[in-house]
Coordinates of C-alpha atoms and ligand atoms in Angstrom, one line a residue:
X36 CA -5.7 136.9 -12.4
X37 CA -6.6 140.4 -13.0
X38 CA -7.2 142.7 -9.9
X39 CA -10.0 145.1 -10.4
X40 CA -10.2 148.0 -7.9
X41 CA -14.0 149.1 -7.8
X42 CA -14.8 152.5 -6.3
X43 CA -18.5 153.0 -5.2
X44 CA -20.2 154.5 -2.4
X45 CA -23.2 152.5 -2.7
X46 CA -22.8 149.1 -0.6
X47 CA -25.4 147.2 -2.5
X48 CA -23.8 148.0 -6.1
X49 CA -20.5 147.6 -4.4
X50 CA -21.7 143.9 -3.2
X51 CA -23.4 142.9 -6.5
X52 CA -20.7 144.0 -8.8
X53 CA -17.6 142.4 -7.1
X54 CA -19.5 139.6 -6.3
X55 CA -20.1 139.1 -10.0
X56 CA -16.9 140.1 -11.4
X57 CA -15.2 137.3 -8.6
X58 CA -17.3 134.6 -10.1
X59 CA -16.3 135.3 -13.5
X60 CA -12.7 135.0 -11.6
X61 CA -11.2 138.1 -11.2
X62 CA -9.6 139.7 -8.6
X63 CA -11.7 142.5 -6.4
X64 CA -10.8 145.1 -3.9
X65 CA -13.4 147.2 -2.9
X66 CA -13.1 151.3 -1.9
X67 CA -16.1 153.1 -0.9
X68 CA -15.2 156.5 -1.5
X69 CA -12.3 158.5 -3.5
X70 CA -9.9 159.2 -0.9
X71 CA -9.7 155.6 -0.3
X72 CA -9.7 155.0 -3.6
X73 CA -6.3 156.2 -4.6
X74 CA -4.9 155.1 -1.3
X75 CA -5.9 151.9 -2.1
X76 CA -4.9 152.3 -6.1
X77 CA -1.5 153.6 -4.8
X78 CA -0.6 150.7 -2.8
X79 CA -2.5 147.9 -4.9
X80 CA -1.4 149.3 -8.3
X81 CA -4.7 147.1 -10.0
X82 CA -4.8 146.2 -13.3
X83 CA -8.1 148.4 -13.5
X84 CA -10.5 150.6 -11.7
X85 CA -13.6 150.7 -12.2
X86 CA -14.7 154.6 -10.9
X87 CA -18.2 155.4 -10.0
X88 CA -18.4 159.4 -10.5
X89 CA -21.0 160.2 -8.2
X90 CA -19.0 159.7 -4.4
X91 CA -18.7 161.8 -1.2
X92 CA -16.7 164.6 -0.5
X93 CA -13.9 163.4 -3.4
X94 CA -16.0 162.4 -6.5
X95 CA -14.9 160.3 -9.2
X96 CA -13.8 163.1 -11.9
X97 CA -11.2 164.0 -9.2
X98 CA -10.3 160.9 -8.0
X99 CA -9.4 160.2 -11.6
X100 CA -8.0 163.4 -12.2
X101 CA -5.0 162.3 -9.0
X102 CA -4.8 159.6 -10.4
X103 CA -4.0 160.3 -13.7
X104 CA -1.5 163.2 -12.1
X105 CA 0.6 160.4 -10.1
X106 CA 2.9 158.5 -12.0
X107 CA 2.8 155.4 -10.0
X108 CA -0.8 155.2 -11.1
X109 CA -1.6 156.9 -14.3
X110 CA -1.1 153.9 -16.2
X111 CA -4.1 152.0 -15.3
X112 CA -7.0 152.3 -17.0
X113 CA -10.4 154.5 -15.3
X114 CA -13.3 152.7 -16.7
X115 CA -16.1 155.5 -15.0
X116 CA -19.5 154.4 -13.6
X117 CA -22.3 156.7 -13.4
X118 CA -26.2 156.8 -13.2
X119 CA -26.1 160.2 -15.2
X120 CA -27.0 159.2 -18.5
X121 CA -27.2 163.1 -19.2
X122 CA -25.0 164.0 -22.3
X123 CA -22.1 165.7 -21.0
X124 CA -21.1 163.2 -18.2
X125 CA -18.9 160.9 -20.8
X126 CA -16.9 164.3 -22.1
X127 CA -16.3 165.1 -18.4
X128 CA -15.4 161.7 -17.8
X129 CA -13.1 161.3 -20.5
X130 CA -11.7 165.1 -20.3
X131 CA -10.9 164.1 -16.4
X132 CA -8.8 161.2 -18.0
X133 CA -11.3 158.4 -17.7
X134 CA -10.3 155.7 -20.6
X135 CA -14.1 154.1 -20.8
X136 CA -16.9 155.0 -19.8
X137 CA -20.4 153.1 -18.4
X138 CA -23.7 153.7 -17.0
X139 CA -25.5 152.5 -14.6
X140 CA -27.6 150.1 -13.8
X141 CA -24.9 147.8 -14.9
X142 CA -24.8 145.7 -17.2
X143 CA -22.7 142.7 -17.0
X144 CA -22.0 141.7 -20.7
X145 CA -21.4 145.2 -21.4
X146 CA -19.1 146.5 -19.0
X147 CA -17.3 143.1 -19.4
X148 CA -17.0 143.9 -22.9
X149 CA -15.3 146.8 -22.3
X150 CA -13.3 145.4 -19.4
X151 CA -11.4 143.5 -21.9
X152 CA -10.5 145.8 -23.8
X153 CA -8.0 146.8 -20.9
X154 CA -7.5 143.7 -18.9
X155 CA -7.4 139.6 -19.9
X156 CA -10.8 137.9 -19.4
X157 CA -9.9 134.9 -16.5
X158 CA -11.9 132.8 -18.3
X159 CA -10.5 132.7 -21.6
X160 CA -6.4 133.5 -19.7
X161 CA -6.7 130.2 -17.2
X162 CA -7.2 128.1 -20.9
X163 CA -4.4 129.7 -23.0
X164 CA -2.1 129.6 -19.9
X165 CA -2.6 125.8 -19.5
X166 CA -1.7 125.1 -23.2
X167 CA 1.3 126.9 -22.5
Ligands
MN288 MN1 -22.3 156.9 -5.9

């Protein structure tokens, strides 16, 4: 089962989004700032974080940035979150070593869609697991 780390200050997207992505049967720890967000990527080592950009005192570019600088977790992939939809904020994002990039509100379908591209879809991995 994949474990997706999710990084957001905001307690209500926090809630809705890992309560989504558990039903479609992943994994979910939450972090609700960037400190504790590479503490947490540090000792979970997920197979994804999903990064919103706009946090407290450590914001997402730099968050990203340490973790992309530490080599026990600059192989997992950033997919950044942000409710900028100003042009700009996805060269930032990928120039502070984000490997996707989303905006927000979310949507589901799309951000799974580019979920996968990183990480196995439970619901598809559960099937081709049993036939093996
Ligand atoms: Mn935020």
């Amino acid at each position: 089962m994949p474990k997706i780390l999710i990084v957001e200050d905001n307690e209500l997207s926090r809630d809705m989004l890992s309560r989504r992505l558990r039903r479609k049967g992943y994994e979910v720890l939450v972090a609700t700032d960037g400190q504790e967000g590479i503490a947490m990527a540090q000792r979970e080592l997920p197979d994804l974080v999903l990064m919103d950009l706009s946090l407290p005192d450590l914001d997402g570019w730099e968050a990203t940035r340490r973790l992309k600088k530490d080599a026990t977790t600059q192989h997992i992939p950033v997919i950044a979150l942000t409710a900028h939809a100003m042009s700009g904020d996805r060269e930032k994002a990928i120039d502070a070593g984000c490997d996707e990039y989303d905006t927000k509100p979310i949507d589901l379908r799309r951000l799974l869609s580019k979920m996968i591209r990183f990480v196995e879809d439970p619901e598809t991995s559960g099937g081709e697991k049993s036939m093996a």
